[in-house]
XYZ file of C-alpha atoms in Angstrom:
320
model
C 12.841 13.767 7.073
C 11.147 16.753 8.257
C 8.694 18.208 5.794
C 5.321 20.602 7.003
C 3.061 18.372 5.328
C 2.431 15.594 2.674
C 2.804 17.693 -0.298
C 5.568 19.245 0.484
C 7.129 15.757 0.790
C 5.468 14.586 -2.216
C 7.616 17.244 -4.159
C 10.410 16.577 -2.487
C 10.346 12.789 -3.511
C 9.668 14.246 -7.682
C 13.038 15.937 -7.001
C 14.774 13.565 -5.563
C 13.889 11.099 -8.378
C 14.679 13.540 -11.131
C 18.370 14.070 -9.664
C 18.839 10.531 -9.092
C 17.885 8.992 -12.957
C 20.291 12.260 -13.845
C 22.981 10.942 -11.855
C 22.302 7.476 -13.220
C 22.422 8.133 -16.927
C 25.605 9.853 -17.131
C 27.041 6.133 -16.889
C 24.102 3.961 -18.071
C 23.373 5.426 -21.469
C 20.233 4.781 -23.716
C 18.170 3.528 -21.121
C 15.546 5.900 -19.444
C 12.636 4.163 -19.541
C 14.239 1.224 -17.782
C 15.942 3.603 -15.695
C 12.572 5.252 -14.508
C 10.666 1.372 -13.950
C 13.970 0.502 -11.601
C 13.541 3.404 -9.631
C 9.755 2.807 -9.410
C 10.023 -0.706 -8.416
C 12.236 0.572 -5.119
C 11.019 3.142 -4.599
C 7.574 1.041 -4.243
C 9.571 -1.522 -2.572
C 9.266 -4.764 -5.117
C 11.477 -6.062 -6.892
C 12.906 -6.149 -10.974
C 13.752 -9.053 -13.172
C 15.818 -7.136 -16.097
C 15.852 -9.168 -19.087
C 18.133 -8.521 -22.381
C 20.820 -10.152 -24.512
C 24.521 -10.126 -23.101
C 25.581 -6.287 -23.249
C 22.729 -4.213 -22.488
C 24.266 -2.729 -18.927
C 21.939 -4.886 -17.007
C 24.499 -5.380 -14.034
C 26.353 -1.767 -14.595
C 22.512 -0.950 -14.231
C 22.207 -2.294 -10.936
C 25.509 -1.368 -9.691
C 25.394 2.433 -10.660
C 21.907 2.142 -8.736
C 23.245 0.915 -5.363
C 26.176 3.452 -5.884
C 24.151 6.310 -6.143
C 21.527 5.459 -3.569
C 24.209 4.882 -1.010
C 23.206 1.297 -0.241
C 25.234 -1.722 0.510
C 25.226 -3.840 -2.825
C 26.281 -7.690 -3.096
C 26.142 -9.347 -6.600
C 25.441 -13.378 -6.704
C 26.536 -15.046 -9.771
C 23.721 -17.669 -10.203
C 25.555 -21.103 -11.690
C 24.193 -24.405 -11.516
C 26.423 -25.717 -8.787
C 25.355 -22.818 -6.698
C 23.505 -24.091 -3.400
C 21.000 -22.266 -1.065
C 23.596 -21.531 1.732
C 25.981 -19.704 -0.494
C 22.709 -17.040 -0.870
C 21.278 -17.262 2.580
C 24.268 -18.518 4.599
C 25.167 -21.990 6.772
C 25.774 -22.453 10.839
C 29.050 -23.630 11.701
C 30.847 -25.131 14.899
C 32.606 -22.398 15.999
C 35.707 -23.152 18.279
C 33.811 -22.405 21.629
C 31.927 -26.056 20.000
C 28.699 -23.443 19.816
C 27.017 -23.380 16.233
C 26.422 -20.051 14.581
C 25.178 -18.550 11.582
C 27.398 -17.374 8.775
C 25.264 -14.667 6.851
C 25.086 -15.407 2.933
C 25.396 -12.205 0.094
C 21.820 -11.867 0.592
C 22.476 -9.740 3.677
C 22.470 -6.395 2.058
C 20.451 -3.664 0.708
C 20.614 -4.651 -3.248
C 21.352 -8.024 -4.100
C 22.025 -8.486 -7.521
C 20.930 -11.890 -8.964
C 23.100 -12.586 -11.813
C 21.456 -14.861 -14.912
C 18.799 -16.048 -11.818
C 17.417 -19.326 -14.646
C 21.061 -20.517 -14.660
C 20.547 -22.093 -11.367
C 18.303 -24.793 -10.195
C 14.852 -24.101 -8.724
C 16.086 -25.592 -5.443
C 18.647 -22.718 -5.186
C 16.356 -20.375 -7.099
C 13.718 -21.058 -3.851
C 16.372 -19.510 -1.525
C 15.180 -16.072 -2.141
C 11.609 -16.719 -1.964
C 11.381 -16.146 1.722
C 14.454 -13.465 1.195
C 11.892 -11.555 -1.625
C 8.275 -11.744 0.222
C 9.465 -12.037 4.106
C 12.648 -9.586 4.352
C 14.158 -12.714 6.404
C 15.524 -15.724 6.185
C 14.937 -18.978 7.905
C 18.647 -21.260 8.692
C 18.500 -24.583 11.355
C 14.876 -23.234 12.495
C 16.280 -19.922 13.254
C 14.416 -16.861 11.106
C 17.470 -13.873 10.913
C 16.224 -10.320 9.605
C 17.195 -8.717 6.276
C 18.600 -5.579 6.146
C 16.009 -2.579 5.464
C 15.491 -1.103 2.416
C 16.077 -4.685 0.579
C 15.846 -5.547 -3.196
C 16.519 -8.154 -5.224
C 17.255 -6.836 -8.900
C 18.032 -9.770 -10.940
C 19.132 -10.601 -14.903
C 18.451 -13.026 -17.270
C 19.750 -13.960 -20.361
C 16.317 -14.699 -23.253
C 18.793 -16.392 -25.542
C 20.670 -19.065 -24.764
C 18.637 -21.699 -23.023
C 20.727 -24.689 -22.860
C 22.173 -24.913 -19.126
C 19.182 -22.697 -18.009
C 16.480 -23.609 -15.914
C 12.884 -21.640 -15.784
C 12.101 -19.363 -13.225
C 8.750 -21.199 -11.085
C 5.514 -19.183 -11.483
C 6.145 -18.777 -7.572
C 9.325 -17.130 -7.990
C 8.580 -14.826 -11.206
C 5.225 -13.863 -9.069
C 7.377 -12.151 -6.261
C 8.952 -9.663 -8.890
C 7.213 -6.792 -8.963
C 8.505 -5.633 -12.798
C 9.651 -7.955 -15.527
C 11.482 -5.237 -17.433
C 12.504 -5.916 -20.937
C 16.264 -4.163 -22.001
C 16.310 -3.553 -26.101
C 19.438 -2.415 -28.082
C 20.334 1.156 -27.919
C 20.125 3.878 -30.899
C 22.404 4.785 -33.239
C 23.566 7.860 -30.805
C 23.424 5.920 -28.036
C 25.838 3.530 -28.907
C 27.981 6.400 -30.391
C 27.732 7.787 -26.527
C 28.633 4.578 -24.996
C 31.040 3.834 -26.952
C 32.545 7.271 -26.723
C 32.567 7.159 -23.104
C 33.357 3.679 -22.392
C 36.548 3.849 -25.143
C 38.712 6.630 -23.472
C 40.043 7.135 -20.221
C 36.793 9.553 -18.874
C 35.505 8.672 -15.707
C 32.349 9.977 -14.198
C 32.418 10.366 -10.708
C 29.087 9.403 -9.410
C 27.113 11.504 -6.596
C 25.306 9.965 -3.595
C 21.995 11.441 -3.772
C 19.990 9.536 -0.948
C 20.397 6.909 1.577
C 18.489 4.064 3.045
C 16.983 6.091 5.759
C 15.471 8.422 2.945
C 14.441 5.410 0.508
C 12.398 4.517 3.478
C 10.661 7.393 4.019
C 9.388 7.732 0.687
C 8.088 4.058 0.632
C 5.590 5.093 3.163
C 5.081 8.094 1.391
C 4.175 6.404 -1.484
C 1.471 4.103 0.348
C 0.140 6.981 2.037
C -0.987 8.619 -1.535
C -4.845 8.559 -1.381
C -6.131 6.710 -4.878
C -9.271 7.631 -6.172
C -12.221 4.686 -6.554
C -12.294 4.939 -9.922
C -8.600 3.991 -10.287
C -8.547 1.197 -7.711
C -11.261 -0.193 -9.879
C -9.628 -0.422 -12.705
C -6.315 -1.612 -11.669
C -7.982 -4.333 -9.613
C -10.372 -4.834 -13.374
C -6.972 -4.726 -15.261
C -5.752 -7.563 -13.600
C -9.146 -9.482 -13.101
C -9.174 -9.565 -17.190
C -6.262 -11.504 -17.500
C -8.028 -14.572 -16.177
C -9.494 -16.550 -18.752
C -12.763 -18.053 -17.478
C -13.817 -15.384 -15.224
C -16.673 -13.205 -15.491
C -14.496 -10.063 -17.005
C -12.069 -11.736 -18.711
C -12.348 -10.772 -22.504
C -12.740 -12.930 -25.905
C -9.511 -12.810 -26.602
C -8.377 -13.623 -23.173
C -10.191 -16.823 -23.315
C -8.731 -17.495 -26.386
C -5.638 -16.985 -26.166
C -4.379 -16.960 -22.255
C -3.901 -20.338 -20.235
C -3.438 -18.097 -16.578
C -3.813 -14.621 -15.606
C -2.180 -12.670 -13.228
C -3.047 -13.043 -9.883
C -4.301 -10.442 -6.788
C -0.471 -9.281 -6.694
C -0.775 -8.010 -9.663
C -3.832 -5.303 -8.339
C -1.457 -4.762 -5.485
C 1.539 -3.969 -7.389
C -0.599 -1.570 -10.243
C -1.783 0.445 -7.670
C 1.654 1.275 -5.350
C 3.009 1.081 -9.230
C 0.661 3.714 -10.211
C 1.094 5.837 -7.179
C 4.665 6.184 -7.758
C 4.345 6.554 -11.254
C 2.527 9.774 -10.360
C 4.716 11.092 -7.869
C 7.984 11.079 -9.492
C 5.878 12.279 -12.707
C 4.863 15.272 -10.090
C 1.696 14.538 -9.716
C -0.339 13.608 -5.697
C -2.726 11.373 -7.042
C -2.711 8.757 -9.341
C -5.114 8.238 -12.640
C -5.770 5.611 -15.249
C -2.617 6.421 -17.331
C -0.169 5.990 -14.373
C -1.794 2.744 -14.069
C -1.415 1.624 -17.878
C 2.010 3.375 -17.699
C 3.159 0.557 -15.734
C 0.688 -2.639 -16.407
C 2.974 -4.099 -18.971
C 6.129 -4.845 -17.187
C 3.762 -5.770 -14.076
C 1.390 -8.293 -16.092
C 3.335 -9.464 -18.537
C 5.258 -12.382 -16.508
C 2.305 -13.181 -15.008
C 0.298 -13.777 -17.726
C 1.114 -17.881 -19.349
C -0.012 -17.601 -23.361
C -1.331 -21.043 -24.722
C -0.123 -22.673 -27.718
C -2.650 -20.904 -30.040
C -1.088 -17.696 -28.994
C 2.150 -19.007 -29.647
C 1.097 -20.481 -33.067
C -0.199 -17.472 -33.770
C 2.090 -14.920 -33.123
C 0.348 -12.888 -30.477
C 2.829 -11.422 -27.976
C 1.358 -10.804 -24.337
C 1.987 -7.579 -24.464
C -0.536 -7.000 -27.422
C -2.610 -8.941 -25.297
C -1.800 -6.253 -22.385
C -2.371 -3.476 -24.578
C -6.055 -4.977 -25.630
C -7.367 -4.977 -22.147
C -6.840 -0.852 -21.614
């Protein structure tokens, strides 16, 4: 993309961001803020676990996303007969009697990992490769994912009979654990409204992969200042219970902390944060903007916190 220099780019990413969660809400209603942390997390190039109660738009989320982006989009309904070659793919004896390699659903831009804990961890391990490498490894042969790739995944908090918990290893590689609440009043008069009739919003492409690309190295190439490297890199040290900055309350209440992901992601979490919020550089409160949904699945509460009643993100919220 041919801009005269960084800034000029910089803008152009604020607009491009601003059109695209416009584009997005005219079908996902009620939403914005998780709107806005999906958008970061690609844009960053990490990955979302969306979590929320049967309902909540979670996969219309996704779907609208890969739509408007103009990316290739496979969904994988996660079930507990589900094996690791129907995500990655198999080799098969092909009638020349040569093996080759069927490609899985994981080969495209957006996968979207539908209720991810209803499948066992052996399946669930499929994507860690998939999520940290861009690749995956089939009969000793490593085959390349396509670029930009994200895996946006749901789960259900409910029901947990049938379900099987995501491995600290696996919630680790997800950049945002993004929490979906019910809508307002006049949100659900909106949905409702549009979802009841026989309107349909036609849905405008606003970038493509090539683009997406481009602005994930824009986003690494935004200078932080020391003072905010610092205190992401603090942020995340404090969430360690036994450590020389972890807090009182830390100690007290937190059985692990996040770990040096967690710096990694506040900071190119930060940086984005400021750009789409129009902004070149980053500061503490594009950090704190996104701690929460970066920490708080990486942070394991004890049973005193449980007992207690103290939610990690009040623990979160404590550390700023």
């Amino acid at each position: 993309m041919p801009f005269s220099n960084d800034i000029e780019a910089a803008d152009a990413l604020h607009e491009s961001f601003t059109s695209i969660k416009k584009e997005i809400s005219q079908i996902v209603i009620g939403q914005d803020e998780v709107i806005k942390s999906v958008l970061i997390s690609i844009f960053s190039n990490g990955h979302c676990l969306l979590v929320g109660v049967p309902g909540l738009a979670k996969t219309l989320l996704v779907q609208t996303v890969a739509s408007v982006l103009d990316l290739d989009f496979n969904r994988i309904q996660f079930t507990p007969d589900l094996m690791p070659s129907d995500i990655i793919g198999a080799e098969i004896l092909g009638e020349d009697r040569h093996f080759k390699f069927i490609k899985g659903p994981v080969f495209s831009n957006i996968i979207l990992a539908d209720e991810i804990n209803r499948t066992p961890p052996k399946t669930q391990a499929a994507l860690l490769e998939a999520m940290q490498e861009r690749s995956v490894t089939a009969a000793g042969h490593r085959h390349v994912l396509p670029n930009p790739f994200f895996v946006l995944a749901t789960q259900n908090p409910i029901e947990q009979e049938g379900t099987y918990p995501l491995p600290e290893a696996q919630l680790d590689r997800f950049m945002f654990n993004i929490l979906l609440g019910y809508p307002s009043f006049e949100d659900e008069l909106s949905i409702v409204k549009n979802t009841t009739g026989n309107i349909q919003t036609p849905l405008r492409k606003i970038i493509n992969a090539e683009q997406i690309q481009f602005f994930q190295k824009l986003i690494r190439a935004i200078p932080v200042t020391d003072n905010v490297l610092e205190y992401a890199v603090k942020l995340a040290a404090k969430t360690r219970p036994g450590t020389a900055l972890s807090t009182a309350e830390v100690n007290s209440y937190v059985s692990w902390g996040a770990g040096p992901r967690a710096s990694q992601f506040l900071v190119l979490g930060a940086k984005c944060h400021a750009a789409i919020s129009g902004k070149y550089s980053p500061d503490i409160e594009d950090v704190q903007a996104v701690a929460e949904a970066i920490l708080r699945h990486r942070i394991v509460r004890n049973y005193r916190a449980e007992a207690e009643g103290l939610s990690v993100e009040q623990i979160i919220r404590n550390l700023f």
